[in-house]
CSV table of C-alpha atoms in Angstrom, one decimal:
chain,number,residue,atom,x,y,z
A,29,UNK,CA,145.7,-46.4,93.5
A,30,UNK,CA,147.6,-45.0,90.7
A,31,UNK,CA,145.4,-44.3,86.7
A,32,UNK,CA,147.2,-45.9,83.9
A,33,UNK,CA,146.8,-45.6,80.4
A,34,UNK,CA,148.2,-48.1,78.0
A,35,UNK,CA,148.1,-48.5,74.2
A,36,UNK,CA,148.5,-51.3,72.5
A,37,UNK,CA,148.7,-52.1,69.0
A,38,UNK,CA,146.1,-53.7,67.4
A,39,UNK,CA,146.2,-53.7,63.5
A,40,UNK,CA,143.7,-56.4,61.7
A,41,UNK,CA,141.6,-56.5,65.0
A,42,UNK,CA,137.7,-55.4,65.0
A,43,UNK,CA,135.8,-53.1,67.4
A,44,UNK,CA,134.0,-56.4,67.9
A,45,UNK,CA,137.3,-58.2,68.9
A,46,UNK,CA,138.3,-55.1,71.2
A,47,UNK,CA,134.8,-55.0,72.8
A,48,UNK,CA,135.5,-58.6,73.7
A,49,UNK,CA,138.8,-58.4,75.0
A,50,UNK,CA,137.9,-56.1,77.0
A,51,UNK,CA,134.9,-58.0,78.3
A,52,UNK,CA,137.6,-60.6,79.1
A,53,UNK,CA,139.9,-58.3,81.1
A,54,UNK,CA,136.8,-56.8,83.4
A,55,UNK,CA,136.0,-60.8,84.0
A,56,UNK,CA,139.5,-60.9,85.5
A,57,UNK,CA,140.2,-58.2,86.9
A,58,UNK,CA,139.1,-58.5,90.8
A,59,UNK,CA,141.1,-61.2,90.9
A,60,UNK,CA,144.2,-58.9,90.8
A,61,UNK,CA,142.2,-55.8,92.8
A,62,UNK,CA,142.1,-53.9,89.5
A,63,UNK,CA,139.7,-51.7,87.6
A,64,UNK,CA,139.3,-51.9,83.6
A,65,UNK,CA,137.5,-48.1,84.1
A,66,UNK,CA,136.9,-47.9,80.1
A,67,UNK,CA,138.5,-48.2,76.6
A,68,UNK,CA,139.1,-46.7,73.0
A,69,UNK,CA,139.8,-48.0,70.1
A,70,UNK,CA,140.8,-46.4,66.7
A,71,UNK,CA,140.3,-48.7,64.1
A,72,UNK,CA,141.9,-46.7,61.4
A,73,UNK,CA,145.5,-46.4,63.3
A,74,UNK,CA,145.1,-49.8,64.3
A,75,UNK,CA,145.6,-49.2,68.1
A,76,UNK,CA,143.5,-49.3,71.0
A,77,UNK,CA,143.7,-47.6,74.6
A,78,UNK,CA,143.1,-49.1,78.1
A,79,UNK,CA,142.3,-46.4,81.3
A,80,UNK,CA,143.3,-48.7,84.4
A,81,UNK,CA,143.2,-48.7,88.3
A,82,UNK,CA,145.8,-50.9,89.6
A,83,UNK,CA,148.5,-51.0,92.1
A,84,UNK,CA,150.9,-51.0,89.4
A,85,UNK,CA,152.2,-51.1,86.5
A,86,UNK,CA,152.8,-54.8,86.3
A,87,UNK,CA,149.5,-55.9,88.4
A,88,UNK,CA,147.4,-54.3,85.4
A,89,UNK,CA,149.2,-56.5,82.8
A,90,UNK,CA,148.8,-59.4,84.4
A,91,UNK,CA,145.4,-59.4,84.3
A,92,UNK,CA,145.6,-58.4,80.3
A,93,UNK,CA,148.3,-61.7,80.2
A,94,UNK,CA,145.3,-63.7,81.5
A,95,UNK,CA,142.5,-62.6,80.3
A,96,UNK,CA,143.5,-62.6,76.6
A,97,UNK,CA,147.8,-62.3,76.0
A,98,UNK,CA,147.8,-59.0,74.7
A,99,UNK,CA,150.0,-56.9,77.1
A,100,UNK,CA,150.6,-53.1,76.5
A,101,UNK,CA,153.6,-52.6,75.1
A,102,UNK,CA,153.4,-48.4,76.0
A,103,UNK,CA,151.9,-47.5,79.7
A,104,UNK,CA,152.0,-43.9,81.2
A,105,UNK,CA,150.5,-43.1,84.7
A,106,UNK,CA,148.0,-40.1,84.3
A,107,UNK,CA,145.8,-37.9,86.0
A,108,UNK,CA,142.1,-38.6,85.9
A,109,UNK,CA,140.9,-35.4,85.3
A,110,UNK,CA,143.3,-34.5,82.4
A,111,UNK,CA,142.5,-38.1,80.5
A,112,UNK,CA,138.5,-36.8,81.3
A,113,UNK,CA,139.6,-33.2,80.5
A,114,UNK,CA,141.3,-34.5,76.7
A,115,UNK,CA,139.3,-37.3,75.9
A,116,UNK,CA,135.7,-36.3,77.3
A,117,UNK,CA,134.7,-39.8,79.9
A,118,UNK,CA,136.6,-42.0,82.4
A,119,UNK,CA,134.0,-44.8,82.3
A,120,UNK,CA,132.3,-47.0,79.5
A,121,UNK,CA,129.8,-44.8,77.6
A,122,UNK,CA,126.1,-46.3,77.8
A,123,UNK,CA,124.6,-48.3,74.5
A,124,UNK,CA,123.0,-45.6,72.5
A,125,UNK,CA,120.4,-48.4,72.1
A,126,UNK,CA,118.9,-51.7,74.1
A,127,UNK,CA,120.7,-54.5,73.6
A,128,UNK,CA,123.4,-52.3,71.5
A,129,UNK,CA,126.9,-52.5,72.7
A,130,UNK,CA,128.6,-48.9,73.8
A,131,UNK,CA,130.0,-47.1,71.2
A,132,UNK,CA,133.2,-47.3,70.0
A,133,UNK,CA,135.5,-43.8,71.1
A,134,UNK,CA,139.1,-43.9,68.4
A,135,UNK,CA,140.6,-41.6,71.3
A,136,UNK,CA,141.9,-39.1,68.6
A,137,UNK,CA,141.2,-35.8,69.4
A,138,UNK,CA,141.9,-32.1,68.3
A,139,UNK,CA,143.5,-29.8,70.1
A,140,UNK,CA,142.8,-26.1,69.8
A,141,UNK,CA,144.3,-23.4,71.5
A,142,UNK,CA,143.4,-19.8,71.8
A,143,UNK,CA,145.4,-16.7,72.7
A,144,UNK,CA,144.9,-12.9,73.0
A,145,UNK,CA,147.0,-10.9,71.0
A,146,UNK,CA,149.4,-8.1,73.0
A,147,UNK,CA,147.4,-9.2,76.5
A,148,UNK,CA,150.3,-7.9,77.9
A,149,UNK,CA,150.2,-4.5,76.2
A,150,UNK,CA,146.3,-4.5,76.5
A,151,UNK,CA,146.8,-4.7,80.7
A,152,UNK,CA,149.3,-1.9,80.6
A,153,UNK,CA,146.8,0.6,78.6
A,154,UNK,CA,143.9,-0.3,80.6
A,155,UNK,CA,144.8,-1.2,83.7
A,156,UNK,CA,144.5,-4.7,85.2
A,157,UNK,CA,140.3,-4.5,86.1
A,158,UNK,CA,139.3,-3.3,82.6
A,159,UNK,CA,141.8,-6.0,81.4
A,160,UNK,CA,139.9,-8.5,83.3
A,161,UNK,CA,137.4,-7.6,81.8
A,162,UNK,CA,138.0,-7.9,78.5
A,163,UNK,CA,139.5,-11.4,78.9
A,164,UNK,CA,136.3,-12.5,80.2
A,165,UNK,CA,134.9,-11.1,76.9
A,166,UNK,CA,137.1,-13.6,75.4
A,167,UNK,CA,136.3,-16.5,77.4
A,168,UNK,CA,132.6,-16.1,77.0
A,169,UNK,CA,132.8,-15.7,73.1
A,170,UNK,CA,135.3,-18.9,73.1
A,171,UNK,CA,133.2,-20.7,75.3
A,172,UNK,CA,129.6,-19.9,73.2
A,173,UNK,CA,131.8,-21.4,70.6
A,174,UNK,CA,133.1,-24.3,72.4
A,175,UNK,CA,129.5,-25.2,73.4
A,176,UNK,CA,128.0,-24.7,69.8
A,177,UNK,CA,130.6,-27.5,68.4
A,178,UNK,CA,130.9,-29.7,71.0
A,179,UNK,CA,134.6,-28.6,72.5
A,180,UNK,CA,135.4,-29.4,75.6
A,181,UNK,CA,137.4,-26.8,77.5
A,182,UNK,CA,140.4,-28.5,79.2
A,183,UNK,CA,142.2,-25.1,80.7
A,184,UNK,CA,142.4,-21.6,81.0
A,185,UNK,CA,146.2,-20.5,79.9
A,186,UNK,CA,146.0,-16.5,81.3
A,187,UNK,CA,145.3,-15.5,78.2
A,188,UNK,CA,143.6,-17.8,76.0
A,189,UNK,CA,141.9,-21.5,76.2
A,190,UNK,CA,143.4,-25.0,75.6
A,191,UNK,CA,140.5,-27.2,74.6
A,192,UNK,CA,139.6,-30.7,72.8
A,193,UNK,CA,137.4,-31.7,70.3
A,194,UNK,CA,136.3,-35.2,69.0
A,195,UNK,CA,135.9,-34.3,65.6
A,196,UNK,CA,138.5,-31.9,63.9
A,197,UNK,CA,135.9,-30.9,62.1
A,198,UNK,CA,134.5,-29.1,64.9
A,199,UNK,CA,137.3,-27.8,65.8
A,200,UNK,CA,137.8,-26.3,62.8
A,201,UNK,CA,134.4,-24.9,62.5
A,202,UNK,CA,134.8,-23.5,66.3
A,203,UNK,CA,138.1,-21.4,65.2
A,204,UNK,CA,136.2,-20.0,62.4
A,205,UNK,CA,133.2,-19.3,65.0
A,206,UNK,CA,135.9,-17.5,67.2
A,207,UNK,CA,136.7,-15.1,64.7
A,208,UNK,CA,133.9,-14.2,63.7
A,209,UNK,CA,132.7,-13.9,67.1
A,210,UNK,CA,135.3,-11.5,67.8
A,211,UNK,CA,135.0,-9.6,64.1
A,212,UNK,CA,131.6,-9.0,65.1
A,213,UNK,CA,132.5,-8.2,69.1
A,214,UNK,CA,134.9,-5.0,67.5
A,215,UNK,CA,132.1,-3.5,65.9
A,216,UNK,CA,130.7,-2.4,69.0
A,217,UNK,CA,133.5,-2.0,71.4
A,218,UNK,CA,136.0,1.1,71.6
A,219,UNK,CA,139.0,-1.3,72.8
A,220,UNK,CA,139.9,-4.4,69.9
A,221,UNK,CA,140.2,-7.8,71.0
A,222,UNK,CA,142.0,-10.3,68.5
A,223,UNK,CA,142.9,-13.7,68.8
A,224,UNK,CA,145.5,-16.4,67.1
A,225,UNK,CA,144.2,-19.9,67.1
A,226,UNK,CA,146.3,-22.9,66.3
A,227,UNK,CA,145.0,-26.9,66.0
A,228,UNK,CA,146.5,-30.4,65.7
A,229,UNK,CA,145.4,-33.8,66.4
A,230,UNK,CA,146.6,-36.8,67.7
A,231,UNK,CA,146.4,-39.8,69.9
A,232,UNK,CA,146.7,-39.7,73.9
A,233,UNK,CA,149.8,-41.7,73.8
A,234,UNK,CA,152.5,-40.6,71.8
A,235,UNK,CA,157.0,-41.6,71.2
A,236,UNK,CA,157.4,-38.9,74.4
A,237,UNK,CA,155.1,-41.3,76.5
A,238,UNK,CA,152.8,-38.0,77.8
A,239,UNK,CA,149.3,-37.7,77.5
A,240,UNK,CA,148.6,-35.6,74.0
A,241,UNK,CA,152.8,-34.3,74.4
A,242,UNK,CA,153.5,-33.6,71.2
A,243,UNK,CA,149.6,-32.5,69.6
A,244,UNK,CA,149.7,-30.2,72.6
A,245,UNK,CA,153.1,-28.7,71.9
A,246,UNK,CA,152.2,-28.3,68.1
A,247,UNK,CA,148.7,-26.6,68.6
A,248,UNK,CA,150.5,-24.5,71.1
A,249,UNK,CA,153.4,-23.9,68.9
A,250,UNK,CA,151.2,-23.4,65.5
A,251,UNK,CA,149.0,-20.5,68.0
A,252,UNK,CA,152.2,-18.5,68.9
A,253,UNK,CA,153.5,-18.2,65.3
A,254,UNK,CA,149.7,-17.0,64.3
A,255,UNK,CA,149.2,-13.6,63.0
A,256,UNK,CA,146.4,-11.5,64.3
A,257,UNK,CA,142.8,-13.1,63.3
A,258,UNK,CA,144.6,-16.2,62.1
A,259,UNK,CA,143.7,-19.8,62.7
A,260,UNK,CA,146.6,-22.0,62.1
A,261,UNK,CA,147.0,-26.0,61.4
A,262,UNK,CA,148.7,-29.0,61.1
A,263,UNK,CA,149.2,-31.2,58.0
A,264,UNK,CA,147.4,-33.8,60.0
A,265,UNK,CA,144.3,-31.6,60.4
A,266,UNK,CA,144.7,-30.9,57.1
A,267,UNK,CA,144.3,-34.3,55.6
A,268,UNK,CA,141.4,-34.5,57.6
A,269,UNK,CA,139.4,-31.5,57.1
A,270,UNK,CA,140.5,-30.1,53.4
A,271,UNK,CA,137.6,-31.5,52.0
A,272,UNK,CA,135.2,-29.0,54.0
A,273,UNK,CA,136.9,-25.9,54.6
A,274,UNK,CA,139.0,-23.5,52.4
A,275,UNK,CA,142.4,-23.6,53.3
A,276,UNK,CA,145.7,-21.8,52.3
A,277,UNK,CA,148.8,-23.7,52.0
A,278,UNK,CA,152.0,-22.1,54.0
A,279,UNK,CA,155.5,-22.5,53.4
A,280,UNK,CA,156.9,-24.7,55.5
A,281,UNK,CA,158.6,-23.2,59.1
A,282,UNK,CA,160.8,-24.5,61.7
A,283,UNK,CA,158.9,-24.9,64.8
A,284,UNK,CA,160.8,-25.0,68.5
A,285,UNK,CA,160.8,-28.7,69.1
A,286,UNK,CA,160.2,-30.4,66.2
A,287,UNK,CA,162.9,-31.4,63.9
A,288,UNK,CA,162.8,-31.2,60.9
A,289,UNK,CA,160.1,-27.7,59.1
A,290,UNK,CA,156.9,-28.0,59.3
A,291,UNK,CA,153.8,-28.1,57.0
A,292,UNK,CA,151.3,-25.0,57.8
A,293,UNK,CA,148.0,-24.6,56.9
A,294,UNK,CA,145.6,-21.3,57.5
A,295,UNK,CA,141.7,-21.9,57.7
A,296,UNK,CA,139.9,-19.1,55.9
A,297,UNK,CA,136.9,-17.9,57.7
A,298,UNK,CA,135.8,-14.7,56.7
């Protein structure tokens, strides 16, 4: 059966009231043949997230109709792997305690990418086995990093790494890990490797209905316009992170599409 993923909009509601709708919706569910395979809710937005196995579309909100009358009002079909790949689980997380209820997961999430400068020059002066080779320098280095902060890797682009973090936080603190990863790498190799980094966060579901469309398209987009050994992001990481990092404030730039210029922040890190 087809994965859905709904949101629903749940301002004034408690994790409490969420962890019991959603007791209500696995009491019903094998009434309809569906699956309630897990939940997030992010208190702060005020909007919560089902992940669903069900025939269809309308079979899964008929079992949210009767268990408690909150139907989704946004519902996208996704792959399982790419909702485990961004958001980290496809199942309820344990109690971290007897008796405790499973903790509550807001589904926001960072989303950092990685990308080697002139990859494309680098192959042509080295020839495509010692350019191999030097990519997997970069993965290894990205993915000690990754490790170290609790980033999940969701895909290898050719030349760089897409991955997703929790906490922007740690995403922030694995971009300046990056650098100085690689800062440190130069000192003992003959060829240079340097790397642009770009982050955003967001929520799985967003106005183009895709799972993490436009975060992806921004940390993607926020990467390409990075100089050499710069980390690039969002006003939305910003607001979340300025508090523990130094960051420089950028003029705002037109960024391919999004409409209207954008906000640009670089993290320091050396």
């Amino acid at each position: 059966m087809p994965i859905f993923l709904d949101r629903h909009e749940l301002s004034g509601l408690t994790a409490s009231d969420i962890a019991e709708a959603h007791r209500k919706d696995l009491e019903v569910q094998e009434r309809y043949g569906v699956r309630f395979l897990t939940y997030w809710f992010d208190a702060t937005r005020g909007n919560g997230f089902c992940l669903i196995d069900a025939p269809d579309i309308e079979t899964a909100m008929r079992v949210h109709d009767e268990a408690h009358g909150d139907v989704a009002k946004h519902v996208i079909e996704v792959d399982l792997s790419a909702v485990e790949a961004f958001l980290g689980r496809v199942s309820d997380p344990a109690p971290s305690a007897p008796g405790a209820g499973p903790e509550i997961d807001s589904a926001v999430r960072a989303i950092l990418f990685t990308d080697i400068v002139d990859s494309t020059g680098m192959t042509a002066r080295l020839g495509d086995i010692r350019a191999v080779e030097m990519v997997r320098a970069h993965d290894a280095l990205v993915r000690r990093a990754l490790r170290d902060q609790a980033g999940r890797e969701v895909k290898h682009t050719g030349d760089g790494i897409m991955a997703s973090f929790t906490d922007p936080g740690s995403a922030v603190g694995c971009a300046r890990a990056v650098q100085r990863a690689f800062e440190a790498f130069n000192l003992g190799s003959r060829e240079k490797l340097q790397v642009r980094i770009g982050i955003d966060v967001g929520e799985p579901i967003v106005d183009a209905q895709d799972l993490f469309g436009s975060t992806v398209q921004m940390a993607a987009r926020l990467c390409q316009g990075a100089e050499p050994d710069q980390i690039l992001v969002s006003a939305e990481v910003y607001k979340l992170v300025k508090g523990a990092f130094a960051l420089i404030e950028h003029p705002a730039r037109a960024i391919k599409g999004f409409g209207c210029p954008v906000p640009i922040y670089e993290v320091r890190w050396n």
